[in-house]
Structures are given as C-alpha cells and as structure tokens.
Amino acid sequence: MANLKTKVKKYLEANSKTWDNTKVSLQNDSDGKGDYIKSWSYDIPEPTDEQLATYESSAQTEENNNAIR
C-alpha cells in the first residue's frame, strides 16, 4: 500500500500543484489509525479518502520505482 504522502503528491500533481511543506502537513498519532492530513492550505479542496484511494496504483508504482533507483 502506498503511503499517504505519495498519494497526496499525486493528487496535487493531478490538480497542477506541487508538494509544499508550508501548505500541507501529515501526522500520525501512533493510535493505530495511521497517517492523516493535519493541515491543508492549498487553494483546492483537501482530498477525501476516496479521492486519495484513486491514486493508490500510480503512487505505489512511483514508490516502487524510487526504491529501485
């Protein structure tokens, strides 16, 4: 399963945006619920879990390719 950061990055790219640490932050509270978007200040809507799920395949491919490099 691809990590949240990669799926968010793919969502941003699909909306002509780039990852910017000052506009999005991810967090994991170690409570078993996993990573989540803590803050979002882009001028596009924050993605839903369903929207992010649509990027699973392309995000996993990117992570696999990065691991090979």
PDB file of C-alpha atoms in Angstrom:
ATOM      1  CA  MET A   1       0.000   0.000   0.000  1.00  0.00           C
ATOM      2  CA  ALA A   2       1.357   3.402  -0.976  1.00  0.00           C
ATOM      3  CA  ASN A   3       1.991   5.922   1.763  1.00  0.00           C
ATOM      4  CA  LEU A   4      -0.216   8.950   2.269  1.00  0.00           C
ATOM      5  CA  LYS A   5       2.441  11.462   1.227  1.00  0.00           C
ATOM      6  CA  THR A   6       2.817   9.875  -2.207  1.00  0.00           C
ATOM      7  CA  LYS A   7      -0.953   9.754  -2.763  1.00  0.00           C
ATOM      8  CA  VAL A   8      -1.330  13.389  -1.720  1.00  0.00           C
ATOM      9  CA  LYS A   9       1.548  14.306  -4.035  1.00  0.00           C
ATOM     10  CA  LYS A  10      -0.237  12.544  -6.914  1.00  0.00           C
ATOM     11  CA  TYR A  11      -3.489  14.363  -6.071  1.00  0.00           C
ATOM     12  CA  LEU A  12      -1.660  17.687  -6.110  1.00  0.00           C
ATOM     13  CA  GLU A  13       0.036  16.926  -9.433  1.00  0.00           C
ATOM     14  CA  ALA A  14      -3.325  15.995 -10.952  1.00  0.00           C
ATOM     15  CA  ASN A  15      -4.544  19.438  -9.901  1.00  0.00           C
ATOM     16  CA  SER A  16      -1.492  21.294 -11.269  1.00  0.00           C
ATOM     17  CA  LYS A  17       0.044  21.824  -7.828  1.00  0.00           C
ATOM     18  CA  THR A  18       3.307  20.737  -6.245  1.00  0.00           C
ATOM     19  CA  TRP A  19       4.105  19.469  -2.757  1.00  0.00           C
ATOM     20  CA  ASP A  20       4.866  22.346  -0.397  1.00  0.00           C
ATOM     21  CA  ASN A  21       5.624  21.626   3.281  1.00  0.00           C
ATOM     22  CA  THR A  22       4.235  25.039   4.206  1.00  0.00           C
ATOM     23  CA  LYS A  23       0.824  24.198   2.702  1.00  0.00           C
ATOM     24  CA  VAL A  24       0.271  20.629   3.892  1.00  0.00           C
ATOM     25  CA  SER A  25       1.357  18.637   6.891  1.00  0.00           C
ATOM     26  CA  LEU A  26       0.820  14.983   7.633  1.00  0.00           C
ATOM     27  CA  GLN A  27       0.712  13.402  11.052  1.00  0.00           C
ATOM     28  CA  ASN A  28       0.495  10.007  12.721  1.00  0.00           C
ATOM     29  CA  ASP A  29      -0.619   9.968  16.358  1.00  0.00           C
ATOM     30  CA  SER A  30       0.556   6.362  16.908  1.00  0.00           C
ATOM     31  CA  ASP A  31      -3.003   5.422  17.845  1.00  0.00           C
ATOM     32  CA  GLY A  32      -3.362   2.726  15.208  1.00  0.00           C
ATOM     33  CA  LYS A  33      -5.356   4.962  12.862  1.00  0.00           C
ATOM     34  CA  GLY A  34      -2.386   5.715  10.594  1.00  0.00           C
ATOM     35  CA  ASP A  35      -1.308   8.870   8.825  1.00  0.00           C
ATOM     36  CA  TYR A  36      -3.694  11.733   8.153  1.00  0.00           C
ATOM     37  CA  ILE A  37      -3.657  15.263   6.782  1.00  0.00           C
ATOM     38  CA  LYS A  38      -3.224  17.550   9.787  1.00  0.00           C
ATOM     39  CA  SER A  39      -3.295  20.865   7.939  1.00  0.00           C
ATOM     40  CA  TRP A  40      -4.135  21.944   4.396  1.00  0.00           C
ATOM     41  CA  SER A  41      -3.859  25.443   2.926  1.00  0.00           C
ATOM     42  CA  TYR A  42      -3.872  24.904  -0.831  1.00  0.00           C
ATOM     43  CA  ASP A  43      -6.442  26.761  -2.937  1.00  0.00           C
ATOM     44  CA  ILE A  44      -8.033  23.430  -3.895  1.00  0.00           C
ATOM     45  CA  PRO A  45     -10.192  21.249  -1.649  1.00  0.00           C
ATOM     46  CA  GLU A  46      -8.493  18.831   0.711  1.00  0.00           C
ATOM     47  CA  PRO A  47      -8.771  15.355  -0.819  1.00  0.00           C
ATOM     48  CA  THR A  48     -11.163  12.825   0.652  1.00  0.00           C
ATOM     49  CA  ASP A  49     -10.071   9.287   1.482  1.00  0.00           C
ATOM     50  CA  GLU A  50     -11.993   8.117  -1.582  1.00  0.00           C
ATOM     51  CA  GLN A  51     -10.150  10.561  -3.843  1.00  0.00           C
ATOM     52  CA  LEU A  52      -6.784   9.525  -2.443  1.00  0.00           C
ATOM     53  CA  ALA A  53      -7.659   5.859  -2.970  1.00  0.00           C
ATOM     54  CA  THR A  54      -7.863   6.509  -6.711  1.00  0.00           C
ATOM     55  CA  TYR A  55      -4.133   7.329  -6.686  1.00  0.00           C
ATOM     56  CA  GLU A  56      -3.106   4.073  -4.964  1.00  0.00           C
ATOM     57  CA  SER A  57      -1.847   2.361  -8.119  1.00  0.00           C
ATOM     58  CA  SER A  58       0.156   5.272  -9.516  1.00  0.00           C
ATOM     59  CA  ALA A  59       1.535   6.124  -6.071  1.00  0.00           C
ATOM     60  CA  GLN A  60       2.635   2.523  -5.498  1.00  0.00           C
ATOM     61  CA  THR A  61       4.328   2.486  -8.910  1.00  0.00           C
ATOM     62  CA  GLU A  62       6.201   5.680  -8.040  1.00  0.00           C
ATOM     63  CA  GLU A  63       7.336   4.266  -4.698  1.00  0.00           C
ATOM     64  CA  ASN A  64       8.477   1.021  -6.358  1.00  0.00           C
ATOM     65  CA  ASN A  65      10.410   2.957  -8.990  1.00  0.00           C
ATOM     66  CA  ASN A  66      12.039   5.124  -6.316  1.00  0.00           C
ATOM     67  CA  ALA A  67      13.091   2.019  -4.398  1.00  0.00           C
ATOM     68  CA  ILE A  68      14.789   0.635  -7.498  1.00  0.00           C
ATOM     69  CA  ARG A  69      16.717   3.883  -8.108  1.00  0.00           C
TER      70      ARG A  69
END
